[in-house]
PDB file of C-alpha atoms in Angstrom:
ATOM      1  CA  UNK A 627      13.323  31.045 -12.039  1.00 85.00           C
ATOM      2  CA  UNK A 628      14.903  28.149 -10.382  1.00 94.00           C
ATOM      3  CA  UNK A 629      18.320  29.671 -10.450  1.00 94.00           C
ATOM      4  CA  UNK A 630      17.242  32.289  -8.726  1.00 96.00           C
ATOM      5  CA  UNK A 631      15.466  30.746  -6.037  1.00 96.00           C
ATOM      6  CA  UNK A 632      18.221  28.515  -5.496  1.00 96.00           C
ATOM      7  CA  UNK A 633      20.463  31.990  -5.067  1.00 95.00           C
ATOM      8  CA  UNK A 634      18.213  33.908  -2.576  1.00 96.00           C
ATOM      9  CA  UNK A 635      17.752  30.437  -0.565  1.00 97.00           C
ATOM     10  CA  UNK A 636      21.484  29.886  -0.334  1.00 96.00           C
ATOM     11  CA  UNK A 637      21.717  33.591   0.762  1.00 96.00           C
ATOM     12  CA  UNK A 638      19.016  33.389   3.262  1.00 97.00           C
ATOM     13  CA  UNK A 639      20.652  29.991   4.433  1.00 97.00           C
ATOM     14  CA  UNK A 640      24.178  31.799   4.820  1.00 96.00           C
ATOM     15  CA  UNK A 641      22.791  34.150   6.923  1.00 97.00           C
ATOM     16  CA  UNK A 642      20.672  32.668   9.370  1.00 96.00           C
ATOM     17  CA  UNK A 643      23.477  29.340   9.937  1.00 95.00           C
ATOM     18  CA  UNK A 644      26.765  31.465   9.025  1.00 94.00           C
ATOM     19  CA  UNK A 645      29.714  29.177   9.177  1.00 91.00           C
ATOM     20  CA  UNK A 646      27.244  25.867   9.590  1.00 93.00           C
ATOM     21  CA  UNK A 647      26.389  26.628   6.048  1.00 96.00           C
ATOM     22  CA  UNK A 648      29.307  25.778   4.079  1.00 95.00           C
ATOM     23  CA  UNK A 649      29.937  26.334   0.093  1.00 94.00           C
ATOM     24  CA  UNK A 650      31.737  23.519  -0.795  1.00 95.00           C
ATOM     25  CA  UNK A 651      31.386  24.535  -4.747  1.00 95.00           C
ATOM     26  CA  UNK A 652      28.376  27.231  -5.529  1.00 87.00           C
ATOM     27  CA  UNK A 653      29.348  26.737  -9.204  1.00 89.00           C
ATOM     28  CA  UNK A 654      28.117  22.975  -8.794  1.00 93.00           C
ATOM     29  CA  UNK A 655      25.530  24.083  -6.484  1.00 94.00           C
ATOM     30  CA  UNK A 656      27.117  21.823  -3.416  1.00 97.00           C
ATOM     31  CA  UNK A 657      26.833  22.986  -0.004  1.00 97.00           C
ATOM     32  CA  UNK A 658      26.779  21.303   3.319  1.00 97.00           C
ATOM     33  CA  UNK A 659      25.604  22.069   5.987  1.00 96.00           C
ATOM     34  CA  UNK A 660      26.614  20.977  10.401  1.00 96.00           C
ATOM     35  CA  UNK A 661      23.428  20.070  12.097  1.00 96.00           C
ATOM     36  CA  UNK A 662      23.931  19.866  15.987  1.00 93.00           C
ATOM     37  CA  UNK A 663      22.082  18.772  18.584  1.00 90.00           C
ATOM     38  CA  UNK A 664      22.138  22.550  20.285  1.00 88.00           C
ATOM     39  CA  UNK A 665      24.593  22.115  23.123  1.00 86.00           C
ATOM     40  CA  UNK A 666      27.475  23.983  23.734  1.00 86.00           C
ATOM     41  CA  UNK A 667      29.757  21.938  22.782  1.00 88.00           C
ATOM     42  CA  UNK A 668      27.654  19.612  20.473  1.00 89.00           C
ATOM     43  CA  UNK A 669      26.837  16.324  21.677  1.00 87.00           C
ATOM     44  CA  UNK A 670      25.795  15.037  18.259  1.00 92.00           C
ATOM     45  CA  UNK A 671      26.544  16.490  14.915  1.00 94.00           C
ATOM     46  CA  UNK A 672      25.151  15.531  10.989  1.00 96.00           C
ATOM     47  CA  UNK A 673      26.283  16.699   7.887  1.00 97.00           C
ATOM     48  CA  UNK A 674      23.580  17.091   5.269  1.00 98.00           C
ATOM     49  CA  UNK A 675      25.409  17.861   1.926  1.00 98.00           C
ATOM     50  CA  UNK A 676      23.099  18.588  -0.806  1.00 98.00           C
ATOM     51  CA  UNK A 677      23.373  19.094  -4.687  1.00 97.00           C
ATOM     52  CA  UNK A 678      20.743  21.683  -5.937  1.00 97.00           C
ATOM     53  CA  UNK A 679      20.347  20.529  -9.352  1.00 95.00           C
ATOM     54  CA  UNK A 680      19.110  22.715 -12.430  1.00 94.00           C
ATOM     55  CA  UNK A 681      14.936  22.136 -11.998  1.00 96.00           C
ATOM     56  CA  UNK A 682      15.398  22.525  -8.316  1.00 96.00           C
ATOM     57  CA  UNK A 683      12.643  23.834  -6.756  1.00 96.00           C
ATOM     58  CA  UNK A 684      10.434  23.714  -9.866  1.00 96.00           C
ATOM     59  CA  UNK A 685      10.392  20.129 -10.654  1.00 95.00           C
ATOM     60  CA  UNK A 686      12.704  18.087  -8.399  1.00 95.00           C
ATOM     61  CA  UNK A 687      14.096  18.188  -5.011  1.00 95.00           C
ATOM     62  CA  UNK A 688      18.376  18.632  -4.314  1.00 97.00           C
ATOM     63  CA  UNK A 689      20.102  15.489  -4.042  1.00 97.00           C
ATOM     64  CA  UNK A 690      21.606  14.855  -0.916  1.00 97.00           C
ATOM     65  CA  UNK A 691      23.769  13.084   1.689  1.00 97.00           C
ATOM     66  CA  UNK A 692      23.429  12.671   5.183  1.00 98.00           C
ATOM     67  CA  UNK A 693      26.952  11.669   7.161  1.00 96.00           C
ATOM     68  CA  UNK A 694      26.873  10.897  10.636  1.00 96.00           C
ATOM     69  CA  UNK A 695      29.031   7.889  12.720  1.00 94.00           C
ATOM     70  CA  UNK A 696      26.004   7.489  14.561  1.00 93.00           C
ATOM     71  CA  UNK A 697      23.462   7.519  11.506  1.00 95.00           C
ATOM     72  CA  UNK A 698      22.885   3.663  11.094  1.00 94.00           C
ATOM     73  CA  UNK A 699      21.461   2.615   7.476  1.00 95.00           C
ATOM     74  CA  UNK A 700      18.089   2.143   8.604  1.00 95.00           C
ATOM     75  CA  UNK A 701      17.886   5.689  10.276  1.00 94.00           C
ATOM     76  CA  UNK A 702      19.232   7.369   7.431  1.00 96.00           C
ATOM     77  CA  UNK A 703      16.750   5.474   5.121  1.00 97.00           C
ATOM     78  CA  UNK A 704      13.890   6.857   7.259  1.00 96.00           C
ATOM     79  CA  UNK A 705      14.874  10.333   7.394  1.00 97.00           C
ATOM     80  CA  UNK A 706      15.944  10.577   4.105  1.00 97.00           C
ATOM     81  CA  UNK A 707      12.160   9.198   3.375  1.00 97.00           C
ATOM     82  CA  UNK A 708      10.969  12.160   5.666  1.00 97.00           C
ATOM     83  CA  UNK A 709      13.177  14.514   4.011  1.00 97.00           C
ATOM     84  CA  UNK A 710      11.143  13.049   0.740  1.00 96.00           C
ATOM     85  CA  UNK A 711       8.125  13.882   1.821  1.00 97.00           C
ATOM     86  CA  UNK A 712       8.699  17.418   3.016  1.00 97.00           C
ATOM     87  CA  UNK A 713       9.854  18.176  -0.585  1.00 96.00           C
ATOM     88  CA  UNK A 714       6.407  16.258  -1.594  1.00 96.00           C
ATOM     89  CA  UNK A 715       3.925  18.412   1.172  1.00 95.00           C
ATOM     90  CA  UNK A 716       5.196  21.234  -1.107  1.00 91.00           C
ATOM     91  CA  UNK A 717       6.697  20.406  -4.760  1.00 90.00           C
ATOM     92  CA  UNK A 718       8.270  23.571  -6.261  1.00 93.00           C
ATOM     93  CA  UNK A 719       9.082  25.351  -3.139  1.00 95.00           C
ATOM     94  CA  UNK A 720      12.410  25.650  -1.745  1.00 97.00           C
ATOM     95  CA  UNK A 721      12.665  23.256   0.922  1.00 97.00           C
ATOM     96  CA  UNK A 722      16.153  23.222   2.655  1.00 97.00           C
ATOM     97  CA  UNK A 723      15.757  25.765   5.947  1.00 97.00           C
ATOM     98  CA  UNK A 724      12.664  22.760   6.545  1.00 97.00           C
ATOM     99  CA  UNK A 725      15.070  19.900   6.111  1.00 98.00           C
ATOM    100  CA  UNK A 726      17.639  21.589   8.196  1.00 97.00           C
ATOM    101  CA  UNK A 727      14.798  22.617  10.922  1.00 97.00           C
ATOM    102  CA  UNK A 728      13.509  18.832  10.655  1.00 97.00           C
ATOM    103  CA  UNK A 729      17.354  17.709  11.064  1.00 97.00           C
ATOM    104  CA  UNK A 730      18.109  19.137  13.844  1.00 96.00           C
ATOM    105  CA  UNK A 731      15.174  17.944  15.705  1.00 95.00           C
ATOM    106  CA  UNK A 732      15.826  14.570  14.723  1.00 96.00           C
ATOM    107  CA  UNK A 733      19.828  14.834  15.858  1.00 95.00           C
ATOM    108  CA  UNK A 734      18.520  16.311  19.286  1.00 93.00           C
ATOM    109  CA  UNK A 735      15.738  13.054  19.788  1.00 92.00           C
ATOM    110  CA  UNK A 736      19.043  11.108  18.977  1.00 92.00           C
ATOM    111  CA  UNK A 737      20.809  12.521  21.384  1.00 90.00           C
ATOM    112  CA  UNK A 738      18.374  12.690  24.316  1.00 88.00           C
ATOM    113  CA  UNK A 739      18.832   8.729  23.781  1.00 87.00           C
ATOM    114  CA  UNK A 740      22.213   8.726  23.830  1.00 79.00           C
ATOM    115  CA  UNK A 741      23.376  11.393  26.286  1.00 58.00           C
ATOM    116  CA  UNK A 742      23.702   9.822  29.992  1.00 52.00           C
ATOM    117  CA  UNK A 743      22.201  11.484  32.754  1.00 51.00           C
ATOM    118  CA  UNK A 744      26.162  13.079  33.594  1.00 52.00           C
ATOM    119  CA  UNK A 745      25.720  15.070  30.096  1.00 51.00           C
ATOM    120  CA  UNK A 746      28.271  12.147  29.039  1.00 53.00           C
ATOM    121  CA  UNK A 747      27.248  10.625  25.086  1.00 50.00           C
ATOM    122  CA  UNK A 748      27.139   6.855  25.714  1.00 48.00           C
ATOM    123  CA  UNK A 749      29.309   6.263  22.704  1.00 45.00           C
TER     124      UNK A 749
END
């Protein structure tokens, strides 16, 4: 059952992000995926790579990997906690298209800080 969750979430993912969601190997179950802040041309981008492991949704969340120049240790500690918990509101669901949703709000708050008031990032 897990496999198969894992394959109609991946194909759900592919087709609502399209090129954002990347296979970097399916046979591994490792995929990444470009977060952006929603401009046109991003402002701020993330990369969440995650690792959907055998008992994935059933028992255990993926692993994953946030990447960011921007992402300072203590941020990425706290959203990786609230990435945590979202698996926890709901153990044994599939839980990536919330992560994602709940990533790309948090890279848009960033960049509201960061983004002068000429559109210009700061950094």
């Amino acid at each position: 059952p897990d496999k198969k969750a894992q394959d109609e979430e991946v194909e759900v993912l592919s087709s609502i992000f399209g090129q954002d969601w990347c296979e970097v190997d399916s046979e591994a179950g490792v995929f990444s995926m470009c977060v952006t802040d929603g401009n046109d041309p991003p402002t701020v981008t993330l990369t969440l790579k995650v690792i959907l492991l055998e008992n994935y949704p059933s028992e255990s969340p993926p692993l994953f990997e946030l990447r960011a120049p921007w992402l300072t240790r203590d941020s990425n500690v706290h959203v990786s906690s609230q990435l945590q918990g979202i698996y926890q509101e709901t153990p044994g669901e599939v839980v990536l298209f919330r992560w994602i949703e709940h990533l790309k709000e948090f890279v848009s708050n960033y960049a509201a800080t960061v983004v002068t008031d000429d559109g210009n990032p700061l950094h």
